[in-house]
Amino acid sequence: MDYSPKVKSAVIRLFEKLARWLALSENAAPALAALFLEKYSTGRRLSSEEISQRTGYSRASTGMILSQLLVSGIITGERDPSQVGRGRKRILYGIDGDVSRLFGTGMIRMLEQLKSIRREILALLQVHENKETVGHLLNDLRENVDESIKCLASLPMLAEHD
């Protein structure tokens, strides 16, 4: 299915926001949008060449973006089973699951960041807990971070992630 430029533009804007939520470069948005639109229109995966054509990005830029998305676990890649013979088989990329999985990934990252902040606060507390003003400030920060972690961790989509 070929989507109108208006629909493509709206989907790219949505994925720009999702990219920010996932702490990714907004340059990843057109690639994510292309994969999303393909998944929901044909169910197919796309090669890096196809993604490059649809986004207007160079093959090198597309490769960098796809590498970032693969490492982040946002997309998956699998060898093209239709290619036979010798040589390197092309990789087909796709988004597994639905968009709610992307939101969940963002929430997991947020939870991990909060836990990292908490570890930093605890390390600072060991050094500064006897200094009244700094210790008080750090304890307040720790309590706020603990409450945020507890709130996020209680969400059903994050129940199995700890």
Tab-separated table of C-alpha atoms in Angstrom:
chain	number	residue	atom	x	y	z
A	1	MET	CA	0.000	0.000	0.000
A	2	ASP	CA	1.320	3.422	-0.905
A	3	TYR	CA	0.521	6.042	1.721
A	4	SER	CA	-0.058	9.681	0.886
A	5	PRO	CA	2.697	12.183	1.722
A	6	LYS	CA	0.374	13.646	4.373
A	7	VAL	CA	0.018	10.287	6.151
A	8	LYS	CA	3.761	9.578	5.892
A	9	SER	CA	4.554	13.015	7.318
A	10	ALA	CA	2.172	12.521	10.256
A	11	VAL	CA	3.636	9.086	11.025
A	12	ILE	CA	7.188	10.477	10.869
A	13	ARG	CA	6.217	13.238	13.340
A	14	LEU	CA	4.800	10.584	15.678
A	15	PHE	CA	8.016	8.577	15.429
A	16	GLU	CA	10.105	11.704	16.080
A	17	LYS	CA	8.330	11.936	19.429
A	18	LEU	CA	8.824	8.215	20.038
A	19	ALA	CA	12.523	8.565	19.166
A	20	ARG	CA	12.879	11.308	21.787
A	21	TRP	CA	11.012	9.118	24.304
A	22	LEU	CA	13.479	6.302	23.575
A	23	ALA	CA	16.471	8.663	23.867
A	24	LEU	CA	17.294	8.162	20.190
A	25	SER	CA	18.229	10.655	17.542
A	26	GLU	CA	15.244	12.071	15.677
A	27	ASN	CA	17.053	10.907	12.532
A	28	ALA	CA	15.836	7.417	13.441
A	29	ALA	CA	12.195	8.502	13.035
A	30	PRO	CA	11.884	8.140	9.235
A	31	ALA	CA	13.433	4.653	9.353
A	32	LEU	CA	11.113	3.596	12.186
A	33	ALA	CA	8.141	5.086	10.330
A	34	ALA	CA	9.065	3.184	7.143
A	35	LEU	CA	9.325	-0.092	9.080
A	36	PHE	CA	6.051	0.595	10.900
A	37	LEU	CA	4.119	1.484	7.733
A	38	GLU	CA	5.458	-1.589	5.933
A	39	LYS	CA	4.617	-3.874	8.833
A	40	TYR	CA	1.027	-2.674	9.024
A	41	SER	CA	0.409	-2.518	5.280
A	42	THR	CA	2.106	-5.698	3.992
A	43	GLY	CA	3.667	-7.424	6.998
A	44	ARG	CA	7.007	-7.451	5.161
A	45	ARG	CA	10.420	-6.615	6.511
A	46	LEU	CA	12.631	-4.140	4.659
A	47	SER	CA	16.236	-4.264	3.517
A	48	SER	CA	18.597	-1.401	4.298
A	49	GLU	CA	18.430	-0.437	0.603
A	50	GLU	CA	14.637	-0.130	0.763
A	51	ILE	CA	14.812	1.896	3.978
A	52	SER	CA	17.428	4.144	2.401
A	53	GLN	CA	15.171	4.747	-0.623
A	54	ARG	CA	12.122	5.500	1.527
A	55	THR	CA	13.911	7.853	3.909
A	56	GLY	CA	16.176	9.597	1.416
A	57	TYR	CA	19.139	8.850	3.686
A	58	SER	CA	22.457	7.636	2.334
A	59	ARG	CA	23.219	3.940	2.704
A	60	ALA	CA	25.879	4.802	5.306
A	61	SER	CA	23.466	6.903	7.390
A	62	THR	CA	20.798	4.233	7.114
A	63	GLY	CA	23.300	1.603	8.258
A	64	MET	CA	24.259	3.678	11.311
A	65	ILE	CA	20.613	4.236	12.262
A	66	LEU	CA	19.763	0.545	11.826
A	67	SER	CA	22.764	-0.461	13.951
A	68	GLN	CA	21.593	1.870	16.730
A	69	LEU	CA	18.049	0.488	16.560
A	70	LEU	CA	19.284	-3.122	16.557
A	71	VAL	CA	21.549	-2.604	19.571
A	72	SER	CA	18.676	-0.894	21.394
A	73	GLY	CA	16.426	-3.886	20.736
A	74	ILE	CA	13.858	-1.699	19.002
A	75	ILE	CA	14.086	-3.554	15.692
A	76	THR	CA	15.271	-6.988	14.673
A	77	GLY	CA	17.152	-8.160	11.634
A	78	GLU	CA	17.106	-11.532	9.952
A	79	ARG	CA	18.803	-12.942	6.890
A	80	ASP	CA	16.703	-12.911	3.721
A	81	PRO	CA	15.624	-16.547	3.255
A	82	SER	CA	14.846	-15.983	-0.432
A	83	GLN	CA	18.491	-15.421	-1.309
A	84	VAL	CA	20.369	-18.559	-2.249
A	85	GLY	CA	23.904	-19.241	-3.298
A	86	ARG	CA	27.181	-17.797	-2.206
A	87	GLY	CA	27.902	-14.427	-0.799
A	88	ARG	CA	26.615	-12.355	2.000
A	89	LYS	CA	22.861	-12.548	2.432
A	90	ARG	CA	21.023	-9.294	2.874
A	91	ILE	CA	19.397	-8.523	6.199
A	92	LEU	CA	15.699	-7.713	6.436
A	93	TYR	CA	14.679	-5.400	9.282
A	94	GLY	CA	11.390	-5.114	11.090
A	95	ILE	CA	9.628	-3.957	14.223
A	96	ASP	CA	8.483	-6.906	16.313
A	97	GLY	CA	5.421	-6.442	18.461
A	98	ASP	CA	3.357	-3.292	18.371
A	99	VAL	CA	3.911	0.348	19.264
A	100	SER	CA	3.099	-0.305	22.932
A	101	ARG	CA	6.348	-2.308	23.051
A	102	LEU	CA	8.197	0.883	22.091
A	103	PHE	CA	6.504	2.736	24.939
A	104	GLY	CA	7.473	-0.076	27.283
A	105	THR	CA	11.084	0.154	26.109
A	106	GLY	CA	11.051	3.877	26.905
A	107	MET	CA	9.640	3.208	30.355
A	108	ILE	CA	12.283	0.548	31.032
A	109	ARG	CA	14.974	3.040	30.047
A	110	MET	CA	13.451	5.641	32.347
A	111	LEU	CA	13.423	3.127	35.203
A	112	GLU	CA	17.067	2.228	34.521
A	113	GLN	CA	18.027	5.927	34.535
A	114	LEU	CA	16.275	6.442	37.870
A	115	LYS	CA	18.105	3.458	39.347
A	116	SER	CA	21.397	4.865	38.065
A	117	ILE	CA	20.609	8.244	39.653
A	118	ARG	CA	19.772	6.462	42.905
A	119	ARG	CA	23.157	4.693	42.896
A	120	GLU	CA	24.902	8.052	42.414
A	121	ILE	CA	22.939	9.574	45.295
A	122	LEU	CA	23.818	6.650	47.575
A	123	ALA	CA	27.503	6.998	46.685
A	124	LEU	CA	27.379	10.727	47.461
A	125	LEU	CA	25.566	10.050	50.726
A	126	GLN	CA	28.389	7.797	51.880
A	127	VAL	CA	30.805	10.685	51.420
A	128	HIS	CA	28.617	13.584	52.560
A	129	GLU	CA	25.996	12.206	54.954
A	130	ASN	CA	27.614	13.899	57.958
A	131	LYS	CA	27.433	17.316	56.338
A	132	GLU	CA	24.033	18.490	57.439
A	133	THR	CA	22.804	20.495	54.433
A	134	VAL	CA	24.197	18.246	51.703
A	135	GLY	CA	23.149	15.070	53.520
A	136	HIS	CA	19.614	16.420	53.984
A	137	LEU	CA	19.388	17.389	50.307
A	138	LEU	CA	20.686	13.999	49.169
A	139	ASN	CA	18.280	12.125	51.451
A	140	ASP	CA	15.369	14.142	50.025
A	141	LEU	CA	16.552	13.371	46.494
A	142	ARG	CA	16.900	9.673	47.309
A	143	GLU	CA	13.371	9.548	48.732
A	144	ASN	CA	11.964	11.251	45.621
A	145	VAL	CA	13.840	8.906	43.298
A	146	ASP	CA	12.770	5.864	45.358
A	147	GLU	CA	9.143	6.968	45.081
A	148	SER	CA	9.474	7.445	41.307
A	149	ILE	CA	11.075	4.006	40.916
A	150	LYS	CA	8.320	2.434	43.006
A	151	CYS	CA	5.636	4.165	40.936
A	152	LEU	CA	7.160	3.125	37.596
A	153	ALA	CA	7.945	-0.410	38.735
A	154	SER	CA	4.312	-0.912	39.772
A	155	LEU	CA	3.088	-0.488	36.193
A	156	PRO	CA	1.910	-3.808	34.712
A	157	MET	CA	4.069	-3.453	31.596
A	158	LEU	CA	7.169	-3.189	33.818
A	159	ALA	CA	6.199	-5.886	36.312
A	160	GLU	CA	8.625	-8.472	34.946
A	161	HIS	CA	11.502	-5.974	34.546
A	162	ASP	CA	13.458	-5.447	37.729
